[in-house]
Tab-separated table of C-alpha atoms and ligand atoms in Angstrom:
chain	number	residue	atom	x	y	z
A	1	MET	CA	22.811	37.259	-11.479
A	2	THR	CA	21.066	39.254	-8.809
A	3	PRO	CA	19.979	37.483	-5.611
A	4	ASP	CA	16.284	37.569	-6.597
A	5	LYS	CA	17.057	35.923	-9.955
A	6	ILE	CA	19.070	33.226	-8.166
A	7	ALA	CA	16.076	32.660	-5.862
A	8	ILE	CA	13.773	32.244	-8.861
A	9	VAL	CA	16.118	29.723	-10.462
A	10	ILE	CA	16.424	27.741	-7.219
A	11	GLY	CA	12.638	27.909	-6.737
A	12	GLY	CA	12.138	26.618	-10.269
A	13	ILE	CA	14.497	23.706	-9.712
A	14	VAL	CA	12.693	22.786	-6.486
A	15	VAL	CA	9.282	22.839	-8.229
A	16	ILE	CA	10.537	20.749	-11.170
A	17	GLY	CA	12.074	18.294	-8.720
A	18	ALA	CA	8.808	17.993	-6.773
A	19	VAL	CA	6.767	17.440	-9.946
A	20	TYR	CA	9.280	14.880	-11.218
A	21	LYS	CA	9.265	13.028	-7.908
A	22	PHE	CA	5.458	13.002	-7.882
A	23	PHE	CA	5.165	11.339	-11.288
A	24	LEU	CA	8.111	9.046	-10.754
A	25	GLY	CA	6.675	8.034	-7.390
A	26	LYS	CA	3.432	6.995	-9.066
A	27	LYS	CA	5.301	4.879	-11.600
A	28	ASN	CA	7.261	3.216	-8.831
A	29	GLU	CA	4.069	1.881	-7.276
A	30	GLN	CA	5.173	-1.715	-7.451
A	31	ALA	CA	3.365	-4.619	-5.945
A	32	VAL	CA	5.176	-6.518	-3.215
A	33	SER	CA	4.343	-10.184	-2.943
A	34	ALA	CA	3.699	-11.850	0.373
A	35	THR	CA	6.528	-14.249	1.116
A	36	SER	CA	5.951	-17.126	3.544
A	37	GLY	CA	2.356	-16.106	4.178
A	38	ALA	CA	3.045	-12.757	5.785
A	39	ILE	CA	3.734	-9.221	4.725
A	40	GLU	CA	4.778	-6.140	6.665
A	41	ILE	CA	2.964	-2.899	5.920
A	42	LYS	CA	4.300	0.350	7.306
A	43	VAL	CA	1.681	2.966	8.089
A	44	ASP	CA	3.322	6.363	7.850
A	45	GLY	CA	1.718	9.046	5.709
A	46	GLY	CA	0.039	6.228	3.822
A	47	TYR	CA	0.738	2.548	3.394
A	48	THR	CA	4.132	1.122	2.380
A	49	PRO	CA	4.116	-0.965	0.280
A	50	GLU	CA	1.028	0.525	-1.224
A	51	VAL	CA	0.259	-2.532	-3.333
A	52	VAL	CA	0.624	-6.089	-2.074
A	53	LYS	CA	0.058	-9.338	-3.917
A	54	ILE	CA	-1.311	-12.296	-2.042
A	55	PRO	CA	-2.374	-15.782	-3.119
A	56	LEU	CA	-5.924	-16.990	-3.547
A	57	ASP	CA	-7.380	-19.430	-1.008
A	58	LYS	CA	-4.413	-19.113	1.340
A	59	THR	CA	-4.235	-17.295	4.620
A	60	THR	CA	-1.928	-14.304	4.526
A	61	THR	CA	-1.073	-12.224	7.564
A	62	LEU	CA	-0.836	-8.499	6.990
A	63	ASP	CA	1.309	-6.981	9.725
A	64	PHE	CA	0.444	-3.317	10.041
A	65	THR	CA	2.716	-1.064	12.084
A	66	ARG	CA	1.650	2.552	12.434
A	67	THR	CA	4.448	5.015	13.174
A	68	ASP	CA	2.478	8.067	12.080
A	69	PRO	CA	0.729	9.846	14.982
A	70	THR	CA	-1.935	11.307	12.656
A	71	SER	CA	-5.296	10.156	13.987
A	72	CYS	CA	-6.430	9.812	10.392
A	73	LEU	CA	-4.472	6.588	10.109
A	74	GLU	CA	-5.455	5.051	13.436
A	75	GLU	CA	-7.998	2.771	11.825
A	76	VAL	CA	-7.563	0.489	8.860
A	77	VAL	CA	-10.576	-0.768	6.937
A	78	LEU	CA	-10.494	-3.781	4.654
A	79	GLY	CA	-14.076	-3.565	3.494
A	80	ASP	CA	-13.950	-6.555	1.164
A	81	PHE	CA	-12.704	-8.748	4.001
A	82	ASN	CA	-15.016	-7.343	6.695
A	83	VAL	CA	-12.105	-6.063	8.736
A	84	ARG	CA	-11.923	-2.797	10.669
A	85	LYS	CA	-9.060	-2.508	13.119
A	86	THR	CA	-7.534	0.144	15.317
A	87	LEU	CA	-3.803	0.531	14.873
A	88	PRO	CA	-2.144	1.662	18.107
A	89	LEU	CA	0.995	3.713	17.545
A	90	ASN	CA	4.216	1.679	17.158
A	91	GLN	CA	2.483	-1.645	17.673
A	92	LYS	CA	2.253	-4.416	15.180
A	93	VAL	CA	-1.333	-5.383	14.386
A	94	SER	CA	-1.729	-8.637	12.487
A	95	ILE	CA	-4.704	-9.090	10.232
A	96	GLU	CA	-5.245	-12.507	8.684
A	97	ILE	CA	-7.151	-12.750	5.459
A	98	THR	CA	-8.016	-15.719	3.275
A	99	PRO	CA	-9.235	-14.385	-0.054
A	100	LYS	CA	-11.786	-16.450	-1.925
A	101	LYS	CA	-11.895	-14.251	-5.004
A	102	LYS	CA	-9.257	-13.004	-7.407
A	103	GLY	CA	-9.022	-9.310	-8.091
A	104	THR	CA	-7.834	-6.004	-6.741
A	105	PHE	CA	-9.207	-4.922	-3.388
A	106	VAL	CA	-8.749	-1.454	-2.003
A	107	TYR	CA	-8.367	-0.872	1.711
A	108	SER	CA	-8.173	2.474	3.440
A	109	CYS	CA	-7.943	4.414	6.650
A	110	GLY	CA	-11.111	4.899	8.685
A	111	MET	CA	-11.983	8.041	6.744
A	112	ASN	CA	-11.256	6.591	3.323
A	113	MET	CA	-8.454	9.073	2.690
A	114	TYR	CA	-5.321	6.958	2.533
A	115	LYS	CA	-5.559	3.870	0.385
A	116	GLY	CA	-3.689	0.686	-0.297
A	117	LYS	CA	-4.337	-2.191	-2.648
A	118	ILE	CA	-4.403	-5.928	-2.221
A	119	ILE	CA	-4.078	-7.921	-5.424
A	120	VAL	CA	-5.293	-11.489	-5.095
A	121	GLU	CA	-4.024	-13.899	-7.720
B	1	CU	CU1	-8.065	8.947	7.398
């Protein structure tokens, strides 16, 4: 094979890998349940875990820690719980919520670009 053909093959493998990872990543979106009333959420290019499960009528503390310097993520908005908080870099910000309704609630960054989900059950 000539070097340009090798480059095409390598490029193809990289693209297939990226596509595969994208779809697999979506499937791996698994909900993490809050244990002992608290859950840690890492804010770095989005929210990890992206989906959390919390119990109805109980207070759960969501501990957000932002390690991503992107200003996009400096605010977190939990519209359904009337919460809007600034997340200083590398500092844990605890948000307590006591859901009164079952369902799936979406929260986001201040610009509504990055999203996470809270499942109340
Ligand atoms: Cu944003």
